[in-house]
JSON list of C-alpha atoms in Angstrom, two decimals:
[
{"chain": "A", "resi": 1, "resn": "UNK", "atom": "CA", "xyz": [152.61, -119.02, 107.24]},
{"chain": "A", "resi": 2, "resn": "UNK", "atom": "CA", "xyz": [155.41, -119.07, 104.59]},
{"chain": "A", "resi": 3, "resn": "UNK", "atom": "CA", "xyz": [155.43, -122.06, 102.89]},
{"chain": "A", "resi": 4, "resn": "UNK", "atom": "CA", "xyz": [153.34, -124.14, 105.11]},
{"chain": "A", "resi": 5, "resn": "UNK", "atom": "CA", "xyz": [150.08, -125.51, 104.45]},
{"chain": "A", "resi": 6, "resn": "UNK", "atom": "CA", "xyz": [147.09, -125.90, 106.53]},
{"chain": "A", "resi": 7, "resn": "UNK", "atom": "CA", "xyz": [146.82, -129.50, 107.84]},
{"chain": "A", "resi": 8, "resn": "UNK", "atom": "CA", "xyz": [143.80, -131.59, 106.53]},
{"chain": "A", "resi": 9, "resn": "UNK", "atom": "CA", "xyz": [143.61, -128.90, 103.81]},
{"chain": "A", "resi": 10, "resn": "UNK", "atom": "CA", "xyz": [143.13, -131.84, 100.81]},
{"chain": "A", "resi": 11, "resn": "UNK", "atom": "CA", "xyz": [145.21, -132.55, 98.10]},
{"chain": "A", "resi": 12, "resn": "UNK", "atom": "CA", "xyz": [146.90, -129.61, 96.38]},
{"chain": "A", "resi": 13, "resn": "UNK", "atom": "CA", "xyz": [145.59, -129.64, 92.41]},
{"chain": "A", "resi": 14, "resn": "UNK", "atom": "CA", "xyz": [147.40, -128.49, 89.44]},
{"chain": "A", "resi": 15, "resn": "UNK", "atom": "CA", "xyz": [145.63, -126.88, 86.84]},
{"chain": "A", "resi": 16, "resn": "UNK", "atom": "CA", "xyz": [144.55, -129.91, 84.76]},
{"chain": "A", "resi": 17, "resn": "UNK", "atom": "CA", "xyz": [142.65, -130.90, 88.18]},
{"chain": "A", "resi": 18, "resn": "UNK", "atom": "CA", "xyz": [144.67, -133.41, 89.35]},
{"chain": "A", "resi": 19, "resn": "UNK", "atom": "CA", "xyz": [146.81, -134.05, 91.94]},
{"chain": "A", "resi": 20, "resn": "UNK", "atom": "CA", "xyz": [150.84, -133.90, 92.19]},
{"chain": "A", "resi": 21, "resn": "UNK", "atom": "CA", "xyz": [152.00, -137.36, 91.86]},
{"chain": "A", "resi": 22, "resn": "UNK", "atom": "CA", "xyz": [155.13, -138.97, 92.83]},
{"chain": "A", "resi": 23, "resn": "UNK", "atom": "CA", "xyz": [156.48, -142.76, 91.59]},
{"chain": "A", "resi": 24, "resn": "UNK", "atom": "CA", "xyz": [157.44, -144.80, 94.13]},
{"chain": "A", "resi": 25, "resn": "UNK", "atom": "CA", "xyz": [159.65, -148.34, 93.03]},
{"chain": "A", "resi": 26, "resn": "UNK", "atom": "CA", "xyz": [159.54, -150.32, 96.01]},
{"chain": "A", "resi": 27, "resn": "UNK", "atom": "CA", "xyz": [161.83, -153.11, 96.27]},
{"chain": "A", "resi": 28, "resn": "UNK", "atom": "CA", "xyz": [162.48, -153.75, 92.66]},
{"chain": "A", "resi": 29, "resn": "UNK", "atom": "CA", "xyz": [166.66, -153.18, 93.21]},
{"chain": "A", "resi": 30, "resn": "UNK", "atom": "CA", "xyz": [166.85, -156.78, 95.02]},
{"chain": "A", "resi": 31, "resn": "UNK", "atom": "CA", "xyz": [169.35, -160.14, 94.78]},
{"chain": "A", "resi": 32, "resn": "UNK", "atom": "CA", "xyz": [166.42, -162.40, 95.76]},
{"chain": "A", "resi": 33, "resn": "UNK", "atom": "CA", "xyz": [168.46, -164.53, 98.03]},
{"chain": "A", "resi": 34, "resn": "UNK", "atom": "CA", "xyz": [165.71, -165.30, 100.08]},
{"chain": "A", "resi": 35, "resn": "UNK", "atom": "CA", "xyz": [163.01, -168.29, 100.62]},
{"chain": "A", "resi": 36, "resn": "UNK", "atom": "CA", "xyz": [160.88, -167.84, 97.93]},
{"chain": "A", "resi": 37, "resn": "UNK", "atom": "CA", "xyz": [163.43, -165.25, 96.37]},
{"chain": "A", "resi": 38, "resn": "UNK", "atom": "CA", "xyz": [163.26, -166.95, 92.80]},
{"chain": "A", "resi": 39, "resn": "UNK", "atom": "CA", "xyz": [159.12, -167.20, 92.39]},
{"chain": "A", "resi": 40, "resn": "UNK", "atom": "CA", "xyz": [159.60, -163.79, 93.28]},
{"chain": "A", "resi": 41, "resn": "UNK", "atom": "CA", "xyz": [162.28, -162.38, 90.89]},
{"chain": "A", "resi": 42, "resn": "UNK", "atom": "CA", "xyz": [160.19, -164.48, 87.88]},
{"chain": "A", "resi": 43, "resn": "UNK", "atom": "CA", "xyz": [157.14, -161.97, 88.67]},
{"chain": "A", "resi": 44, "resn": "UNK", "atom": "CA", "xyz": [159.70, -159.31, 89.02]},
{"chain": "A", "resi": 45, "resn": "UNK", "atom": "CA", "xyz": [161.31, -159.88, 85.91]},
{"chain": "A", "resi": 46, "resn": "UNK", "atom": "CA", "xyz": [157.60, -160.29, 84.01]},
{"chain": "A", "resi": 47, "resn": "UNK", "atom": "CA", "xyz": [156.60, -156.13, 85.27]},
{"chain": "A", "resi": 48, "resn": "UNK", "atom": "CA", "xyz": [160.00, -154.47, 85.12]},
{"chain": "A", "resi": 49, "resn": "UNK", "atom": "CA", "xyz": [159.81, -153.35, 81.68]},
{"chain": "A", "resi": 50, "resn": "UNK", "atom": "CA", "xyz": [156.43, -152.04, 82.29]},
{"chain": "A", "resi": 51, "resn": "UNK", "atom": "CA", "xyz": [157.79, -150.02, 85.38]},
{"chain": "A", "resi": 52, "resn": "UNK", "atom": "CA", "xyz": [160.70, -148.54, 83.33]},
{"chain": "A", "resi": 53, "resn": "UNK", "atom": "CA", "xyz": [157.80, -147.47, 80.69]},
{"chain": "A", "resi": 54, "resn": "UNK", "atom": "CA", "xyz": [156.43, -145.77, 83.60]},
{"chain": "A", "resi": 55, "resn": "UNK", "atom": "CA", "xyz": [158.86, -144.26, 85.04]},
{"chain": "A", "resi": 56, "resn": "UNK", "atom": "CA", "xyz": [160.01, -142.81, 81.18]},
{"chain": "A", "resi": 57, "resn": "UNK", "atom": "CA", "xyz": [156.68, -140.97, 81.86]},
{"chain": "A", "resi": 58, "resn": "UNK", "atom": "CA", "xyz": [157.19, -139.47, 84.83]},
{"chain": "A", "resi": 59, "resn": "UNK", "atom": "CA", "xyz": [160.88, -138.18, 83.85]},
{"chain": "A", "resi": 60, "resn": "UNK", "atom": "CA", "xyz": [159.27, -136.99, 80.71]},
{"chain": "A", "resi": 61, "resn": "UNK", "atom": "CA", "xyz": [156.90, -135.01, 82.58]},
{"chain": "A", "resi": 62, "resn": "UNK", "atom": "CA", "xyz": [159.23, -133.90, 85.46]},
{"chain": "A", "resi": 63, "resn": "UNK", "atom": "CA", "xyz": [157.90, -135.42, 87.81]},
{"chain": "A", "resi": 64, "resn": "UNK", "atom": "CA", "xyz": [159.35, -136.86, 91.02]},
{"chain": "A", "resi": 65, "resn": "UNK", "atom": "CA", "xyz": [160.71, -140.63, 90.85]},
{"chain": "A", "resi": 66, "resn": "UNK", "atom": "CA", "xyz": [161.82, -142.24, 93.79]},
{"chain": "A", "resi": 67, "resn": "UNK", "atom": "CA", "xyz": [163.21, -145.65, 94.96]},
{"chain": "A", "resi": 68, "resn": "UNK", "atom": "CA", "xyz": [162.26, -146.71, 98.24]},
{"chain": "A", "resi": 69, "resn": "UNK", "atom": "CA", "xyz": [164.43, -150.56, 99.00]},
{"chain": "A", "resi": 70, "resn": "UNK", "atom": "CA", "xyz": [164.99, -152.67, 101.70]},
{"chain": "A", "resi": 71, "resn": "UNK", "atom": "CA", "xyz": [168.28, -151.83, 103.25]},
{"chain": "A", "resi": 72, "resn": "UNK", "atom": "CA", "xyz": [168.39, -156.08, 104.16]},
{"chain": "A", "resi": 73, "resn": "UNK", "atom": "CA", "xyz": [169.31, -154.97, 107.45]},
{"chain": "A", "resi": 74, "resn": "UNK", "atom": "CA", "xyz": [172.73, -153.86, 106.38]},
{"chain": "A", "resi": 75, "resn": "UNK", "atom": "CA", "xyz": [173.47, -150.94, 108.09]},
{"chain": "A", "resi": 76, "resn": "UNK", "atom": "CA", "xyz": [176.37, -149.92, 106.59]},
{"chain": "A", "resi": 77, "resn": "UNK", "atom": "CA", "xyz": [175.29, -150.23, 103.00]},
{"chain": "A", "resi": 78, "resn": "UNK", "atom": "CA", "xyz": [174.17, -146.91, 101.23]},
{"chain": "A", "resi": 79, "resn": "UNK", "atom": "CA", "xyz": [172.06, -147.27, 97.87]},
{"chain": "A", "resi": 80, "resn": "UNK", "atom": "CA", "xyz": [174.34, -146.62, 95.47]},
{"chain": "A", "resi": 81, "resn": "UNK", "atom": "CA", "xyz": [176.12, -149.77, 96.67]},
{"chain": "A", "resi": 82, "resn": "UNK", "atom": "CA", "xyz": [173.00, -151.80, 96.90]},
{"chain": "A", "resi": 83, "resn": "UNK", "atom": "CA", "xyz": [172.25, -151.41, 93.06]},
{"chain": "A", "resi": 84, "resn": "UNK", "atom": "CA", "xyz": [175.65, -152.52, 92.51]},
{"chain": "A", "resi": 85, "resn": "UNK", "atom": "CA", "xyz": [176.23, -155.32, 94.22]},
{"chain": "A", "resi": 86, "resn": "UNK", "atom": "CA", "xyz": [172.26, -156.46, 92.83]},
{"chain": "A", "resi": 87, "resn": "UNK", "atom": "CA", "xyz": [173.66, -155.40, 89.06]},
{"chain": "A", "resi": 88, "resn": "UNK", "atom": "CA", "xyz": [176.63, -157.59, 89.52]},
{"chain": "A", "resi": 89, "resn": "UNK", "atom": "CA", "xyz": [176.19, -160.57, 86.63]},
{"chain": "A", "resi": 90, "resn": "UNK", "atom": "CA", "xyz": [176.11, -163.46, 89.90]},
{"chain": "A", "resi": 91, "resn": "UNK", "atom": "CA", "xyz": [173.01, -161.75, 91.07]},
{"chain": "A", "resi": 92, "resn": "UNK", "atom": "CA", "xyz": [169.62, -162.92, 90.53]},
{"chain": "A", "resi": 93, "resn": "UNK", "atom": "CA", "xyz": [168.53, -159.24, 90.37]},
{"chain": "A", "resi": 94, "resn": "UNK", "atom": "CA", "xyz": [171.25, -158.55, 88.00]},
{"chain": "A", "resi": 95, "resn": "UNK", "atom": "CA", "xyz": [168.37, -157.89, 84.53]},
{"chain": "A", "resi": 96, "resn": "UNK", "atom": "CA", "xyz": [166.26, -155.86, 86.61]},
{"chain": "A", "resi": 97, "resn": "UNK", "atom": "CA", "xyz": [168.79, -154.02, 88.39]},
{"chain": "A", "resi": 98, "resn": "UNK", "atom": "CA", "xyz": [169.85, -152.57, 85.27]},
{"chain": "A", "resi": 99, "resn": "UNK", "atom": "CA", "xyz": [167.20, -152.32, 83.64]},
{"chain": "A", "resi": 100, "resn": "UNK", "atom": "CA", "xyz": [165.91, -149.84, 86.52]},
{"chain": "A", "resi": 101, "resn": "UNK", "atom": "CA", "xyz": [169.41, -148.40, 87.53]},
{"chain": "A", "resi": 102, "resn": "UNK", "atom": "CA", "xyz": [168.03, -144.88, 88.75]},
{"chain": "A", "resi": 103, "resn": "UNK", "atom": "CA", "xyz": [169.08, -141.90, 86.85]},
{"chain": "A", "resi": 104, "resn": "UNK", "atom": "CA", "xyz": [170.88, -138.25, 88.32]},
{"chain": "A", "resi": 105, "resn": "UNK", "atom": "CA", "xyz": [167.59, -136.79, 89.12]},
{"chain": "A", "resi": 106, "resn": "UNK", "atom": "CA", "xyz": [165.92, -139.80, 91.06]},
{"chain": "A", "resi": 107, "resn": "UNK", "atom": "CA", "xyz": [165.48, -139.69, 94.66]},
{"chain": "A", "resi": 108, "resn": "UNK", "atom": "CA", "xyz": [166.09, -142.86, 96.80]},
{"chain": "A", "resi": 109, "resn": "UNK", "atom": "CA", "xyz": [165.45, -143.92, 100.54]},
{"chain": "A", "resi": 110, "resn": "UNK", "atom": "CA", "xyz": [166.27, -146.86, 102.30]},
{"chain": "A", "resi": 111, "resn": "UNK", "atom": "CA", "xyz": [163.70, -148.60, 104.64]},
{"chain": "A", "resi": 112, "resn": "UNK", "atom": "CA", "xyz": [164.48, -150.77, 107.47]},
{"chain": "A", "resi": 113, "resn": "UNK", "atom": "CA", "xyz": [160.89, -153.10, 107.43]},
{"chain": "A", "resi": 114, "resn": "UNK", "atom": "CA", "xyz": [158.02, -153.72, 105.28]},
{"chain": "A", "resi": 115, "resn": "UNK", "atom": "CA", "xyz": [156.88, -149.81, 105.22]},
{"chain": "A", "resi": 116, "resn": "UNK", "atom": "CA", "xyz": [157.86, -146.77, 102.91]},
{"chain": "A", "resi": 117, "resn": "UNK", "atom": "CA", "xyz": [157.04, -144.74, 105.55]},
{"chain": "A", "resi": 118, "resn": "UNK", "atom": "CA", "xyz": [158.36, -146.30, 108.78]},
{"chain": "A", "resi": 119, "resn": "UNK", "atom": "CA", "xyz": [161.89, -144.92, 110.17]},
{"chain": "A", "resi": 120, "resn": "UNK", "atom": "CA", "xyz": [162.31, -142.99, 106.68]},
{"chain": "A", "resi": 121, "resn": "UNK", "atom": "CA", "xyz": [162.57, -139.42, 105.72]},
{"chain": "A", "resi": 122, "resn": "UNK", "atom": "CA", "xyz": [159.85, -140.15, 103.09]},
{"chain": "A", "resi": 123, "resn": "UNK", "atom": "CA", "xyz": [157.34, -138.19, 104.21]},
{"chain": "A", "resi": 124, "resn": "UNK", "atom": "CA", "xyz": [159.37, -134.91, 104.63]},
{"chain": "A", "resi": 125, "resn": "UNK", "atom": "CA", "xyz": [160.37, -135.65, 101.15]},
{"chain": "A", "resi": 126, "resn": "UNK", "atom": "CA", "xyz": [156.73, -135.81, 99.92]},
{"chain": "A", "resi": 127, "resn": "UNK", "atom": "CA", "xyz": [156.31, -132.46, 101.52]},
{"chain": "A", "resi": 128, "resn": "UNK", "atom": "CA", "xyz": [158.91, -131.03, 100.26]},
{"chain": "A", "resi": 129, "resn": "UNK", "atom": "CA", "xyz": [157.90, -132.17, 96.99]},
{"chain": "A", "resi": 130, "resn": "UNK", "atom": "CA", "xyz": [154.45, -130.70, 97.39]},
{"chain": "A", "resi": 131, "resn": "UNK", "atom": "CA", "xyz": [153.04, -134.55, 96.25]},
{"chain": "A", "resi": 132, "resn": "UNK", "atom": "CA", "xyz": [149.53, -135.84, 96.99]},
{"chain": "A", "resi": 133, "resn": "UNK", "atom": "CA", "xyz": [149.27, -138.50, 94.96]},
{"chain": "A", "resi": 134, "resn": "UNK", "atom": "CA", "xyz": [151.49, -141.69, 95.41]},
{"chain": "A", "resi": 135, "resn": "UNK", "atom": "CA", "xyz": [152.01, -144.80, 91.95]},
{"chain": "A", "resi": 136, "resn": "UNK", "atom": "CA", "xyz": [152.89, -147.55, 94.00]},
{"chain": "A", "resi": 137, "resn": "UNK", "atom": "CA", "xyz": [155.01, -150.24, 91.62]},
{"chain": "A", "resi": 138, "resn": "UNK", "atom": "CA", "xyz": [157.22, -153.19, 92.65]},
{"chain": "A", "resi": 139, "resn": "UNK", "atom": "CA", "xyz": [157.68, -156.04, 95.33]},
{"chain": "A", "resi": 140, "resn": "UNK", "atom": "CA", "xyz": [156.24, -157.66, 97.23]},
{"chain": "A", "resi": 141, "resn": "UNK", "atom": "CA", "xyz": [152.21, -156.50, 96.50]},
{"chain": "A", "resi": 142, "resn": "UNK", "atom": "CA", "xyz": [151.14, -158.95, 99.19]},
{"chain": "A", "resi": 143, "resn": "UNK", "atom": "CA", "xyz": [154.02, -157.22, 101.73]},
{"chain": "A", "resi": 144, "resn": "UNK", "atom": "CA", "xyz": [155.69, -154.16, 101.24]},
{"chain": "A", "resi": 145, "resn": "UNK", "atom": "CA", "xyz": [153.13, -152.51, 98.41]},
{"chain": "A", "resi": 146, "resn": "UNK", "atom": "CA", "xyz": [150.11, -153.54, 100.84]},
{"chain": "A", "resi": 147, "resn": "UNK", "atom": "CA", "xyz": [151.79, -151.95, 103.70]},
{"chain": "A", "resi": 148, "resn": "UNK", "atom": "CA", "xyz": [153.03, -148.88, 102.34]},
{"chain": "A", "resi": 149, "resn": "UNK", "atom": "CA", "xyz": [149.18, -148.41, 100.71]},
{"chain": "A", "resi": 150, "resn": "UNK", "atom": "CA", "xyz": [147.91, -148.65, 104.05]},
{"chain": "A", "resi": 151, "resn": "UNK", "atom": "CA", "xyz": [150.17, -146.14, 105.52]},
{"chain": "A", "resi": 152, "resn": "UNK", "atom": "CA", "xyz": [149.74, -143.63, 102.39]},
{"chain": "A", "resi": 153, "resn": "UNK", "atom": "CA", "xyz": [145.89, -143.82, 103.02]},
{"chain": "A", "resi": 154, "resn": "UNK", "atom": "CA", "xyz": [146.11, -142.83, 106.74]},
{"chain": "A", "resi": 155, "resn": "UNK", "atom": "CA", "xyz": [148.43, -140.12, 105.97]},
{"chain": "A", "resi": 156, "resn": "UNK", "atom": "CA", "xyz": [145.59, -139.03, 103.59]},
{"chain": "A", "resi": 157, "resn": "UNK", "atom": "CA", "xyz": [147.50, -139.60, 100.13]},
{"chain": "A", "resi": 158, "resn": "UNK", "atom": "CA", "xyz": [145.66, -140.39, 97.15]},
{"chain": "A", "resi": 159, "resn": "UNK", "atom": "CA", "xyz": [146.69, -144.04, 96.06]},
{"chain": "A", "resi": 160, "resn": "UNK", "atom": "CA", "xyz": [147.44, -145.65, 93.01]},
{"chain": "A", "resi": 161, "resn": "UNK", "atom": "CA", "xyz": [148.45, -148.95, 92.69]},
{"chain": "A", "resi": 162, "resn": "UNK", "atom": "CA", "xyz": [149.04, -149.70, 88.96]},
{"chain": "A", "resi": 163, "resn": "UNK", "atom": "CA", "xyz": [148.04, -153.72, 88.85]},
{"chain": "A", "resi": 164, "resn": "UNK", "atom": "CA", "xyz": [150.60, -154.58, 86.21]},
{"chain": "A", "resi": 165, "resn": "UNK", "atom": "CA", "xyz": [153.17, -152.94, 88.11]},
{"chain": "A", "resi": 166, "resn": "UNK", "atom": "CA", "xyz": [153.04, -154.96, 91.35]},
{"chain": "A", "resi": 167, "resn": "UNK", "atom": "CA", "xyz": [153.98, -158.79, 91.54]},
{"chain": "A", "resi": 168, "resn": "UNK", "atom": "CA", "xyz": [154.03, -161.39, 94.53]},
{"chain": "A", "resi": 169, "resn": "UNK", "atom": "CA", "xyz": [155.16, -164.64, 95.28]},
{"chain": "A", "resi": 170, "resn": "UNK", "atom": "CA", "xyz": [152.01, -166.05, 93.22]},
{"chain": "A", "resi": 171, "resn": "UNK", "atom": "CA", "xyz": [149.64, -164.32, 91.02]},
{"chain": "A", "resi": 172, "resn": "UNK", "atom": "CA", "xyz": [146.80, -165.75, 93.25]},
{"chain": "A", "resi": 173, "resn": "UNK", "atom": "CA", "xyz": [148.76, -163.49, 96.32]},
{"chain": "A", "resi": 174, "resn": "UNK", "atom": "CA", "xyz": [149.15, -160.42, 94.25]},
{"chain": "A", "resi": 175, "resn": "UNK", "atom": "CA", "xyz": [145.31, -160.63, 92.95]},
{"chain": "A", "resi": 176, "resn": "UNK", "atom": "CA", "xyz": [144.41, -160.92, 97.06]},
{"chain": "A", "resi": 177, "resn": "UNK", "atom": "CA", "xyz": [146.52, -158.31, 98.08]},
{"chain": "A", "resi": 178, "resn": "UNK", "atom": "CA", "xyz": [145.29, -155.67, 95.06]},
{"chain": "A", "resi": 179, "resn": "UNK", "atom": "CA", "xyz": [141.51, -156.60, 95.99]},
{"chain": "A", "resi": 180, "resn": "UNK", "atom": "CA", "xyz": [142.42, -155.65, 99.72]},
{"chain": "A", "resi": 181, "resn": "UNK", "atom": "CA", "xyz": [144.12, -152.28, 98.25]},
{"chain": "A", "resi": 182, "resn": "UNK", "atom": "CA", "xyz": [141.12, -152.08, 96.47]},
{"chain": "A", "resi": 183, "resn": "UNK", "atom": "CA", "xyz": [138.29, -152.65, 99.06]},
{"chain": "A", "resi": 184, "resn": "UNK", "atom": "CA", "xyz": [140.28, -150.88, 102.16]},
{"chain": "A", "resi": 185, "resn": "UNK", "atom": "CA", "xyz": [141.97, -148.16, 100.75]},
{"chain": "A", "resi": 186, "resn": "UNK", "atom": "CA", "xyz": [140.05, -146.97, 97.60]},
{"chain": "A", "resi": 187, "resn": "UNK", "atom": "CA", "xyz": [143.50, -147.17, 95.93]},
{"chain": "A", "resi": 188, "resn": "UNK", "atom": "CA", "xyz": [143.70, -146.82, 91.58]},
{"chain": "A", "resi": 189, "resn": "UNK", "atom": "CA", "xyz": [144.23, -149.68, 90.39]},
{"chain": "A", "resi": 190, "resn": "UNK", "atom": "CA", "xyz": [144.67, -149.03, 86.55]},
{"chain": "A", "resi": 191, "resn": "UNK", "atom": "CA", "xyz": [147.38, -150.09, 84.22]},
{"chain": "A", "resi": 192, "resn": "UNK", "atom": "CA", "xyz": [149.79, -148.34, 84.42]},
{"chain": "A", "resi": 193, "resn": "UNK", "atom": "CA", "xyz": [149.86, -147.20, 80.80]},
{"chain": "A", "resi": 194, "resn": "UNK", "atom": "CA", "xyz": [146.00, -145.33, 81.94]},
{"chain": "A", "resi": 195, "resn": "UNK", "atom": "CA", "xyz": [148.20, -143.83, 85.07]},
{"chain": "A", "resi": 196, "resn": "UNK", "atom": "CA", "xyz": [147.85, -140.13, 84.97]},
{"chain": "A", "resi": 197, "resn": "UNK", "atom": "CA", "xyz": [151.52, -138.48, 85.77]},
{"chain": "A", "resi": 198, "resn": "UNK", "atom": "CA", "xyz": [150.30, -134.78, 86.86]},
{"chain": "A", "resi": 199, "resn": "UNK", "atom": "CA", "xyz": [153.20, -132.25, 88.29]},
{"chain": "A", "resi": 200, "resn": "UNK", "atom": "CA", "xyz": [153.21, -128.83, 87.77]},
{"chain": "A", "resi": 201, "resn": "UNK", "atom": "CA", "xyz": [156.21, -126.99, 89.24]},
{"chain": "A", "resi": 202, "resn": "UNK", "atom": "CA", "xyz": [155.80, -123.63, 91.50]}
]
């Protein structure tokens, strides 16, 4: 069997008991040019600082960061020159951009729609990672966060959604779309300075 594990064999634990985790920042490298693009970067701009405390965390305990954006249907456009062009001054994104600029040992993935998982090597990546657990953070929690939840859950992930880590268009959409996280998909919901970050290394 090698390397491979049995499927529907659980979450693998490390010694502490919990499960390898992985941080996922969905969406946060953006230039809100959209309809309802500037409600949005406001919320965006209020949780960024707490999802670079985060992510200090996970570094700090090597564990696996990684950026999961929109590719805006640009096809051409790799990720390095997506946090560029959002970093540049005339972009709305430009303070959170660089505030979350990923580091040498991040990980990154584009995504064509709403899902982390759809049309994305993300889920080889997990495995290869030997992660269980998922932090989702960033944009939008009524969209994107909601939809990659979902997905995580089916795939049999354990979930958590640090609630001062997501944002919306409106607080009133974020606090619906956490309760349905909540309810549906029995997902963590602590702040994220109560997040555990568990990854021990074979």
């Amino acid at each position: 069997m090698g390397n491979e594990r049995m499927a529907g064999a659980g979450p693998r634990r490390t010694r502490n008991g919990d499960a390898r985790a992985a941080l996922l920042i969905i969406d946060m490298i953006n230039l809100f040019d959209f309809e309802g693009g500037a409600s949005l970067s406001r919320e965006a701009q209020r949780i960024a600082p707490r999802i670079v405390r985060l992510k200090e965390r996970f570094r700090q305990a090597g564990a696996p960061v990684i950026y999961v954006n929109d590719n805006f249907m640009d096809w051409r456009a790799d990720f390095k020159e997506l946090v560029a062009v959002c970093s540049h001054p005339a972009s709305a994104g430009a303070k959170i951009a660089k505030a979350l600029a990923p580091g040498p040992g991040d990980y990154y993935i584009l995504k064509p729609k709403h899902s982390a998982f759809l049309a994305t090597p993300l889920s080889l990546l997990l495995t290869q990672l030997d992660v269980r657990r998922l932090v989702l953070t960033g944009l939008a929690a009524d969209a994107c966060v909601l939809i990659t939840a979902q997905e995580a859950n089916m795939r049999e992930y354990l979930v958590s959604v640090p609630a001062d880590c997501v944002a919306a268009q409106t607080p009133q959409r974020r606090k619906r779309a956490l309760a349905v996280i909540k309810a549906s998909f029995s997902a963590d919901l602590r702040a994220s300075a109560a997040v555990p970050v568990a990854y021990a290394r074979s």
